[in-house]
Short mmCIF file of C-alpha atoms and ligand atoms in Angstrom, two decimals:
data_model
loop_
_atom_site.label_atom_id
_atom_site.label_comp_id
_atom_site.label_asym_id
_atom_site.label_seq_id
_atom_site.Cartn_x
_atom_site.Cartn_y
_atom_site.Cartn_z
CA MET N 1 -24.78 -23.33 -17.31
CA ASN N 2 -22.10 -23.84 -19.91
CA GLY N 3 -18.53 -24.70 -19.08
CA PHE N 4 -17.24 -23.79 -15.63
CA GLN N 5 -18.40 -21.37 -13.03
CA HIS N 6 -15.14 -19.49 -12.45
CA LEU N 7 -14.03 -18.96 -8.88
CA TYR N 8 -11.76 -16.00 -8.13
CA ILE N 9 -12.52 -15.25 -4.54
CA PRO N 10 -9.70 -15.33 -1.98
CA GLY N 11 -10.92 -18.60 -0.51
CA PRO N 12 -12.24 -21.12 -0.94
CA THR N 13 -9.82 -21.39 -3.83
CA ASN N 14 -9.83 -23.78 -6.75
CA VAL N 15 -9.11 -27.38 -5.76
CA PRO N 16 -6.71 -29.11 -8.16
CA GLU N 17 -8.15 -32.19 -9.82
CA PRO N 18 -5.64 -34.63 -8.25
CA VAL N 19 -6.57 -33.29 -4.81
CA ARG N 20 -10.28 -33.69 -5.54
CA GLN N 21 -9.68 -37.24 -6.70
CA ALA N 22 -7.62 -37.99 -3.61
CA MET N 23 -10.63 -37.11 -1.45
CA ASN N 24 -12.98 -39.36 -3.39
CA LEU N 25 -12.51 -42.52 -1.41
CA PRO N 26 -14.52 -44.78 0.87
CA MET N 27 -14.81 -43.96 4.53
CA GLU N 28 -11.92 -45.31 6.52
CA ASP N 29 -11.23 -46.45 10.05
CA MET N 30 -9.63 -43.59 11.92
CA ARG N 31 -8.53 -46.01 14.61
CA ALA N 32 -6.91 -48.44 12.18
CA PRO N 33 -3.53 -49.78 13.31
CA ASP N 34 -1.77 -48.18 10.33
CA PHE N 35 -3.50 -44.78 10.62
CA PRO N 36 -0.65 -43.36 12.75
CA ASP N 37 1.83 -43.87 9.89
CA PHE N 38 -0.33 -41.65 7.74
CA VAL N 39 -0.87 -39.00 10.43
CA GLY N 40 2.81 -38.85 11.40
CA GLY N 41 3.94 -38.16 7.85
CA LEU N 42 1.20 -35.62 7.35
CA LEU N 43 2.06 -33.54 10.41
CA THR N 44 5.78 -33.71 9.63
CA ASP N 45 5.28 -32.53 6.07
CA LEU N 46 2.79 -29.85 7.06
CA LYS N 47 5.54 -28.26 9.17
CA LYS N 48 7.61 -27.84 6.03
CA THR N 49 5.02 -25.49 4.54
CA TYR N 50 5.22 -23.40 7.72
CA ARG N 51 9.04 -23.58 7.62
CA MET N 52 9.20 -24.90 11.15
CA GLU N 53 11.38 -27.64 12.57
CA GLN N 54 10.68 -27.02 16.24
CA GLY N 55 7.30 -26.93 17.94
CA ARG N 56 4.14 -28.64 16.78
CA ILE N 57 1.43 -28.31 14.24
CA PHE N 58 -2.21 -28.92 15.11
CA VAL N 59 -4.97 -29.78 12.66
CA PHE N 60 -8.49 -29.17 13.94
CA PRO N 61 -11.69 -30.08 12.13
CA SER N 62 -12.78 -26.45 11.91
CA SER N 63 -12.30 -23.42 9.73
CA GLY N 64 -9.42 -21.02 10.33
CA THR N 65 -11.43 -19.19 12.99
CA GLY N 66 -11.22 -22.28 15.21
CA ALA N 67 -7.43 -22.15 15.05
CA TRP N 68 -7.56 -18.47 16.08
CA GLU N 69 -9.58 -19.50 19.11
CA SER N 70 -7.31 -22.40 19.97
CA ALA N 71 -4.20 -20.22 19.84
CA ILE N 72 -5.67 -17.78 22.35
CA GLN N 73 -7.35 -20.25 24.71
CA ASN N 74 -4.32 -22.45 25.09
CA THR N 75 -1.61 -19.91 25.74
CA LEU N 76 -3.19 -16.85 27.37
CA GLN N 77 -5.34 -16.08 30.38
CA LYS N 78 -8.34 -13.84 30.84
CA GLY N 79 -7.21 -10.28 31.48
CA ASP N 80 -3.84 -10.72 29.76
CA LYS N 81 -2.77 -7.60 27.92
CA VAL N 82 -2.16 -8.06 24.20
CA LEU N 83 -1.20 -5.69 21.39
CA MET N 84 -3.24 -5.85 18.18
CA SER N 85 -3.95 -3.74 15.10
CA ARG N 86 -7.10 -3.40 13.01
CA PHE N 87 -7.15 -2.45 9.35
CA GLY N 88 -9.69 -4.68 7.61
CA GLN N 89 -12.47 -7.14 8.21
CA PHE N 90 -10.25 -10.05 9.29
CA SER N 91 -8.00 -8.15 11.67
CA LEU N 92 -11.21 -6.57 13.01
CA LEU N 93 -12.78 -9.97 13.69
CA TRP N 94 -9.63 -11.19 15.41
CA VAL N 95 -9.72 -8.21 17.77
CA ASP N 96 -13.39 -8.92 18.40
CA MET N 97 -12.61 -12.53 19.31
CA ALA N 98 -9.76 -11.54 21.61
CA GLU N 99 -12.06 -9.13 23.43
CA ARG N 100 -14.86 -11.67 23.67
CA LEU N 101 -12.47 -14.26 25.10
CA GLY N 102 -11.56 -11.80 27.83
CA LEU N 103 -8.17 -10.43 26.80
CA ASP N 104 -7.25 -6.85 27.62
CA VAL N 105 -6.69 -5.66 24.06
CA ASP N 106 -4.56 -2.65 23.27
CA VAL N 107 -5.78 -2.06 19.73
CA ILE N 108 -4.22 0.27 17.19
CA ASP N 109 -6.58 1.36 14.44
CA VAL N 110 -4.90 1.86 11.09
CA GLU N 111 -6.32 3.28 7.88
CA TRP N 112 -7.77 0.46 5.73
CA GLY N 113 -5.24 -0.02 2.93
CA LYS N 114 -2.26 -0.10 5.26
CA GLY N 115 -1.17 -2.88 7.58
CA VAL N 116 0.54 -3.69 10.86
CA PRO N 117 2.11 -0.46 12.20
CA VAL N 118 5.52 -1.89 13.00
CA ASP N 119 6.98 1.39 14.30
CA GLU N 120 4.05 1.92 16.64
CA TYR N 121 4.39 -1.69 17.86
CA ALA N 122 8.11 -1.05 18.45
CA ALA N 123 7.35 2.09 20.48
CA ARG N 124 4.73 0.37 22.64
CA LEU N 125 6.95 -2.64 23.25
CA ALA N 126 9.92 -0.46 24.17
CA ALA N 127 7.71 1.50 26.59
CA ASP N 128 6.42 -1.67 28.24
CA LYS N 129 9.33 -2.10 30.65
CA GLU N 130 7.32 -4.31 33.00
CA HIS N 131 6.44 -6.70 30.19
CA ARG N 132 2.72 -6.48 30.79
CA ILE N 133 2.05 -7.22 27.10
CA LYS N 134 1.83 -11.01 26.88
CA ALA N 135 1.32 -11.31 23.13
CA VAL N 136 1.57 -9.30 19.95
CA PHE N 137 -0.86 -10.11 17.14
CA ALA N 138 -0.28 -9.50 13.44
CA THR N 139 -2.49 -10.29 10.46
CA GLN N 140 0.08 -11.11 7.80
CA ASN N 141 -2.32 -10.81 4.91
CA GLU N 142 -5.50 -8.76 5.37
CA THR N 143 -7.76 -10.49 2.88
CA ALA N 144 -10.39 -7.74 2.91
CA THR N 145 -8.04 -5.03 1.66
CA GLY N 146 -5.28 -6.99 -0.11
CA VAL N 147 -2.62 -5.78 2.29
CA THR N 148 0.45 -7.74 3.39
CA SER N 149 2.34 -6.77 6.52
CA ASP N 150 5.93 -7.18 7.60
CA ILE N 151 6.01 -10.02 10.11
CA GLU N 152 9.78 -10.14 10.21
CA GLY N 153 9.62 -6.44 11.14
CA VAL N 154 7.37 -7.26 14.10
CA ARG N 155 9.88 -9.88 15.26
CA LYS N 156 12.65 -7.30 14.99
CA ALA N 157 10.59 -4.84 17.05
CA LEU N 158 10.17 -7.48 19.76
CA ASP N 159 13.87 -8.29 19.72
CA ALA N 160 14.93 -4.64 19.72
CA ALA N 161 12.86 -4.08 22.86
CA ASN N 162 14.13 -7.36 24.29
CA HIS N 163 10.49 -8.15 24.90
CA PRO N 164 9.35 -11.68 25.78
CA ALA N 165 5.77 -11.39 24.41
CA MET N 166 4.59 -14.18 22.12
CA LEU N 167 4.04 -13.40 18.45
CA PHE N 168 0.68 -14.49 17.03
CA VAL N 169 0.25 -14.40 13.26
CA ASP N 170 -2.91 -14.79 11.20
CA GLY N 171 -1.56 -16.49 8.09
CA VAL N 172 -4.87 -17.82 6.78
CA SER N 173 -4.52 -16.18 3.36
CA SER N 174 -0.72 -16.12 3.25
CA ILE N 175 0.78 -19.38 4.54
CA ALA N 176 1.50 -21.80 1.68
CA SER N 177 1.17 -18.95 -0.84
CA ILE N 178 3.59 -16.17 0.04
CA GLU N 179 6.74 -16.13 2.13
CA PHE N 180 6.19 -17.26 5.67
CA GLU N 181 9.00 -18.36 8.02
CA MET N 182 7.81 -19.72 11.35
CA ASP N 183 11.25 -20.44 12.82
CA LYS N 184 13.28 -17.69 11.20
CA TRP N 185 10.79 -14.99 12.15
CA GLY N 186 10.28 -16.40 15.64
CA VAL N 187 6.53 -16.77 15.23
CA ASP N 188 4.91 -18.47 18.21
CA LEU N 189 1.39 -19.17 16.97
CA ALA N 190 0.54 -19.20 13.28
CA VAL N 191 -3.02 -19.72 12.11
CA SER N 192 -4.10 -21.07 8.76
CA GLY N 193 -6.96 -22.94 7.15
CA SER N 194 -7.38 -25.53 4.44
CA GLN N 195 -9.38 -23.53 1.88
CA LYS N 196 -6.86 -20.92 0.82
CA GLY N 197 -3.22 -21.61 -0.06
CA PHE N 198 -3.60 -25.28 0.82
CA MET N 199 -6.05 -25.71 -2.10
CA LEU N 200 -8.61 -27.79 -0.21
CA PRO N 201 -12.23 -27.37 0.79
CA ALA N 202 -12.86 -25.52 4.05
CA GLY N 203 -12.83 -27.72 7.14
CA LEU N 204 -9.31 -27.85 8.57
CA GLY N 205 -8.04 -25.23 10.99
CA ILE N 206 -4.25 -25.43 10.99
CA LEU N 207 -2.17 -24.03 13.84
CA GLY N 208 1.60 -23.94 14.20
CA ALA N 209 2.83 -23.57 17.77
CA SER N 210 6.46 -22.86 18.74
CA GLU N 211 8.27 -24.46 21.68
CA LYS N 212 7.70 -21.19 23.52
CA ALA N 213 3.95 -21.34 22.86
CA LEU N 214 3.86 -24.97 24.00
CA ALA N 215 5.72 -23.99 27.17
CA ALA N 216 3.19 -21.21 27.79
CA ASN N 217 0.43 -23.79 27.41
CA LYS N 218 2.17 -26.15 29.84
CA ALA N 219 2.65 -23.36 32.36
CA LEU N 220 -1.12 -22.85 32.46
CA GLU N 221 -1.52 -26.46 33.66
CA ASN N 222 -5.16 -26.75 32.77
CA ALA N 223 -5.77 -23.37 34.34
CA GLY N 224 -6.24 -20.27 32.23
CA MET N 225 -9.15 -20.07 29.83
CA ALA N 226 -11.74 -22.82 29.61
CA ARG N 227 -10.98 -24.97 26.61
CA CYS N 228 -12.14 -28.36 25.49
CA TYR N 229 -12.64 -28.99 21.78
CA PHE N 230 -9.58 -26.90 20.91
CA SER N 231 -7.43 -28.02 23.82
CA PHE N 232 -3.73 -28.47 23.05
CA GLU N 233 -3.44 -30.98 25.89
CA ASP N 234 -6.05 -33.36 24.43
CA MET N 235 -4.69 -33.00 20.91
CA ILE N 236 -1.07 -33.57 21.97
CA LYS N 237 -1.96 -36.66 23.97
CA LEU N 238 -3.65 -38.34 21.01
CA ASN N 239 -1.42 -36.96 18.25
CA ASP N 240 1.54 -38.50 20.06
CA THR N 241 -0.04 -41.90 19.43
CA GLY N 242 -0.88 -41.02 15.81
CA TYR N 243 -4.59 -40.44 16.40
CA PHE N 244 -6.97 -37.58 17.16
CA PRO N 245 -9.11 -36.92 20.25
CA TYR N 246 -12.28 -36.97 18.12
CA THR N 247 -13.24 -38.06 14.61
CA PRO N 248 -10.84 -36.47 12.16
CA ALA N 249 -12.03 -35.28 8.74
CA THR N 250 -10.30 -38.18 7.01
CA GLN N 251 -11.19 -37.15 3.46
CA LEU N 252 -9.76 -33.69 4.00
CA LEU N 253 -6.64 -35.24 5.49
CA ARG N 254 -6.25 -37.45 2.39
CA GLY N 255 -6.70 -34.37 0.24
CA LEU N 256 -4.13 -32.55 2.35
CA ARG N 257 -1.68 -35.40 1.74
CA CYS N 258 -2.08 -34.85 -1.99
CA SER N 259 -1.81 -31.05 -1.86
CA LEU N 260 1.27 -31.29 0.38
CA ASP N 261 2.89 -33.67 -2.10
CA MET N 262 2.19 -31.20 -4.88
CA MET N 263 3.51 -28.24 -2.89
CA LEU N 264 6.65 -29.91 -1.59
CA GLU N 265 7.51 -31.21 -5.04
CA THR N 266 7.19 -27.68 -6.43
CA GLY N 267 9.05 -26.12 -3.49
CA MET N 268 7.81 -23.29 -1.31
CA GLU N 269 10.11 -20.66 -2.85
CA SER N 270 8.78 -21.48 -6.27
CA ILE N 271 5.16 -21.24 -5.04
CA TRP N 272 5.87 -17.82 -3.50
CA ALA N 273 7.47 -16.65 -6.77
CA ARG N 274 4.49 -17.82 -8.81
CA HIS N 275 2.10 -15.91 -6.56
CA LYS N 276 4.20 -12.78 -7.03
CA ARG N 277 4.11 -13.13 -10.83
CA LEU N 278 0.35 -13.68 -10.85
CA ALA N 279 -0.25 -10.72 -8.56
CA GLU N 280 1.90 -8.46 -10.72
CA GLY N 281 -0.33 -9.28 -13.68
CA VAL N 282 -3.38 -8.17 -11.70
CA ARG N 283 -1.63 -5.01 -10.53
CA ALA N 284 -0.67 -4.18 -14.14
CA THR N 285 -4.35 -4.55 -15.00
CA VAL N 286 -5.47 -2.18 -12.24
CA ASP N 287 -2.92 0.39 -13.41
CA ALA N 288 -4.40 0.17 -16.91
CA TRP N 289 -8.02 0.53 -15.80
CA ASP N 290 -8.94 4.21 -15.78
CA GLY N 291 -10.48 5.21 -12.48
CA CYS N 292 -9.71 1.94 -10.68
CA GLU N 293 -7.11 1.65 -7.98
CA LEU N 294 -5.90 -0.80 -5.38
CA VAL N 295 -7.20 -0.44 -1.87
CA ALA N 296 -3.60 -1.07 -0.72
CA ARG N 297 -2.00 2.34 -0.18
CA GLY N 298 1.39 1.64 -1.69
CA PRO N 299 3.71 -1.07 -3.01
CA GLU N 300 4.99 -1.93 0.45
CA TRP N 301 1.48 -3.16 1.30
CA HIS N 302 0.70 -5.03 -1.94
CA SER N 303 -0.60 -8.53 -1.38
CA ASP N 304 0.43 -11.32 -3.72
CA THR N 305 -2.63 -13.41 -2.86
CA VAL N 306 -5.57 -11.02 -3.24
CA SER N 307 -6.15 -7.62 -4.80
CA ALA N 308 -8.92 -5.41 -3.48
CA ILE N 309 -9.78 -2.89 -6.20
CA TYR N 310 -11.78 0.32 -5.87
CA ALA N 311 -14.37 0.62 -8.64
CA PRO N 312 -14.31 3.98 -10.42
CA GLU N 313 -16.23 6.91 -8.91
CA GLY N 314 -19.96 6.46 -9.54
CA VAL N 315 -19.74 2.70 -10.20
CA ASP N 316 -21.23 0.41 -7.56
CA ALA N 317 -18.83 -2.47 -7.02
CA ARG N 318 -21.83 -4.66 -6.11
CA ASP N 319 -23.07 -4.29 -9.71
CA VAL N 320 -19.68 -5.35 -11.00
CA ILE N 321 -19.71 -8.45 -8.79
CA SER N 322 -23.27 -9.45 -9.60
CA THR N 323 -22.85 -8.90 -13.37
CA ALA N 324 -19.64 -10.95 -13.30
CA TYR N 325 -21.50 -13.69 -11.46
CA TYR N 326 -24.75 -13.87 -13.44
CA LYS N 327 -23.63 -12.81 -16.90
CA TYR N 328 -20.06 -14.06 -17.03
CA GLN N 329 -20.22 -17.02 -14.62
CA THR N 330 -17.37 -15.61 -12.59
CA SER N 331 -17.22 -15.12 -8.83
CA LEU N 332 -15.21 -12.12 -7.69
CA GLY N 333 -14.69 -11.27 -4.03
CA THR N 334 -17.08 -8.80 -2.50
CA GLY N 335 -16.15 -5.57 -0.68
CA LEU N 336 -16.31 -6.36 3.02
CA ASN N 337 -17.65 -4.06 5.69
CA LYS N 338 -16.89 -0.43 4.80
CA LEU N 339 -15.60 -1.47 1.36
CA MET N 340 -19.04 -2.82 0.44
CA GLY N 341 -20.14 -1.22 -2.83
CA LYS N 342 -16.81 0.53 -3.20
CA ALA N 343 -14.41 -2.30 -3.95
CA PHE N 344 -14.34 -5.78 -5.39
CA ARG N 345 -11.58 -8.35 -5.00
CA ILE N 346 -9.78 -10.76 -7.24
CA GLY N 347 -8.36 -13.73 -5.35
CA HIS N 348 -5.13 -14.94 -6.92
CA LEU N 349 -3.93 -17.67 -4.63
CA GLY N 350 -3.72 -21.41 -4.71
CA SER N 351 -4.05 -23.49 -7.82
CA LEU N 352 -4.06 -21.07 -10.74
CA ASN N 353 -2.08 -19.92 -13.73
CA PRO N 354 -1.84 -16.81 -15.92
CA VAL N 355 -4.49 -17.88 -18.45
CA MET N 356 -7.02 -18.59 -15.71
CA LEU N 357 -6.30 -15.16 -14.29
CA CYS N 358 -6.69 -13.55 -17.74
CA GLY N 359 -10.19 -15.07 -17.72
CA ALA N 360 -10.98 -13.53 -14.34
CA ILE N 361 -9.59 -10.17 -15.44
CA SER N 362 -11.60 -10.33 -18.65
CA ALA N 363 -14.81 -11.06 -16.74
CA ALA N 364 -14.14 -8.23 -14.30
CA GLU N 365 -13.39 -5.89 -17.19
CA MET N 366 -16.61 -6.71 -19.04
CA ALA N 367 -18.60 -6.37 -15.83
CA LEU N 368 -16.95 -3.01 -15.07
CA VAL N 369 -17.85 -1.66 -18.53
CA ASP N 370 -21.41 -3.02 -18.16
CA ALA N 371 -21.67 -1.27 -14.79
CA GLY N 372 -20.76 2.05 -16.38
CA ALA N 373 -16.99 2.28 -15.86
CA LYS N 374 -15.29 4.42 -18.51
CA ILE N 375 -12.46 2.03 -19.11
CA GLU N 376 -11.12 1.00 -22.47
CA PRO N 377 -12.39 -2.55 -23.13
CA GLY N 378 -9.39 -4.84 -23.40
CA SER N 379 -7.00 -2.47 -21.64
CA GLY N 380 -6.74 -4.50 -18.45
CA VAL N 381 -6.45 -7.84 -20.20
CA ALA N 382 -3.77 -6.43 -22.51
CA ALA N 383 -1.75 -5.17 -19.56
CA ALA N 384 -1.97 -8.54 -17.82
CA GLN N 385 -0.99 -10.34 -21.02
CA ALA N 386 2.06 -8.14 -21.46
CA GLN N 387 3.07 -8.79 -17.85
CA PHE N 388 2.54 -12.54 -18.10
CA ARG N 389 4.32 -12.82 -21.46
CA ALA N 390 7.34 -11.13 -19.96
CA THR N 391 7.49 -13.09 -16.69
CA THR N 392 5.98 -16.56 -17.11
CA PRO N 393 8.59 -19.32 -17.20
CA ASN N 394 8.26 -22.06 -19.76
CA VAL N 395 7.69 -24.68 -17.05
CA ASN N 396 6.26 -27.45 -19.18
CA ALA N 397 8.70 -27.31 -22.09
CA PRO N 398 10.22 -30.75 -22.65
CA VAL N 399 13.91 -30.99 -21.89
CA VAL N 400 15.71 -31.49 -25.21
CA LYS N 401 18.48 -34.02 -24.79
CA ALA N 402 21.53 -34.03 -27.01
CA ALA N 403 21.52 -36.92 -29.47
C1 PLP L 1 -10.32 -16.50 5.55
C2 PLP L 1 -9.63 -15.79 6.64
C3 PLP L 1 -9.94 -16.00 7.99
C4 PLP L 1 -11.11 -16.82 8.44
O1 PLP L 1 -10.95 -18.13 8.17
P1 PLP L 1 -12.21 -19.10 8.17
O2 PLP L 1 -11.59 -20.33 7.61
O3 PLP L 1 -13.25 -18.49 7.30
O4 PLP L 1 -12.64 -19.27 9.56
C5 PLP L 1 -9.18 -15.36 8.94
N1 PLP L 1 -8.21 -14.53 8.61
C6 PLP L 1 -7.89 -14.28 7.33
C7 PLP L 1 -6.77 -13.34 7.03
C8 PLP L 1 -8.60 -14.89 6.31
O5 PLP L 1 -8.29 -14.63 5.04
#
């Protein structure tokens, strides 16, 4: 293999070199007397990426799925009624987990390409006068379809109905990349993972819990669902002393320290704006590719972290993905579940810049033409270039000082 294998899947994302270096260190003593100083700063700074000042943040040695499980097990009981919606592979899996853990799930199926049906949520919440719904779940960014939903809208629906249900958000492919406001939006449980916006390898399940969620956990008093590895109680007890209830993934935590430093120095608003600019380049490309279109059914659903793109009629998206991989050393995201063969995805989150993305677009374009798509070679790259030339700030230009 020559040069790099290019990675443009929506997680794991590219790990910045300083973060990789920060993880290359000898094993350390996770019970060292100065370890709590490190852990305290880490958890405090992690909250800044979630935009939360209240509540707590938990870091489990797991993937994001573990944090999903923890959120449910620690705050709900078997048989509790919850409101969920399903419009892609990840929201589908979350519903599946909720059902398997014994919740009574009221699930709204939505056409793939659209997202959380806020109006329908509002209607069901308003109708639930007895407050039987204990929690409302929303997948902020459906990674399978490249669809972003309106979490603030879900909060407003809860408030309008004066409904006390908790708000659960899957932010695995959105938090630390696009706007997310734990406190302002009144989110009670927010799930993320290390390998997407946080620019790390997989292995940390990150979970923000509001004061209300922590109170719900306390009210269960070790009753409710069986929980052990993902127990809030165990984690809180040890985190309060600066340690963990079992061996933490210290290398990943050191890497997280580095990625947090990078993110907080840049500023969250600036990270969100960069993701929007990058995504707009990809969307300009899709517009320029004859016969291709976004799976997202309209601008209100466009995701700034991943684009799922329908291959033209008669072109198997699997051929596009495998040609990109073998011939052009570029990994594109596959079409999941019913999008298999129909769509491919370009992940545009985490550590990347316009020129990297032009490479991914170029690879996808060559692979599309190879697979039989009747698109004008160069058309997609040209559209992205035009978009990036118009919108990319000159971030690295030296500041010229007056003599
Ligand atoms: C990646 C992802 C998950 C699953 O996370 P894992 O870390 O693979 O367990 C869940 N939800 C969304 C929206 C995701 O993008």
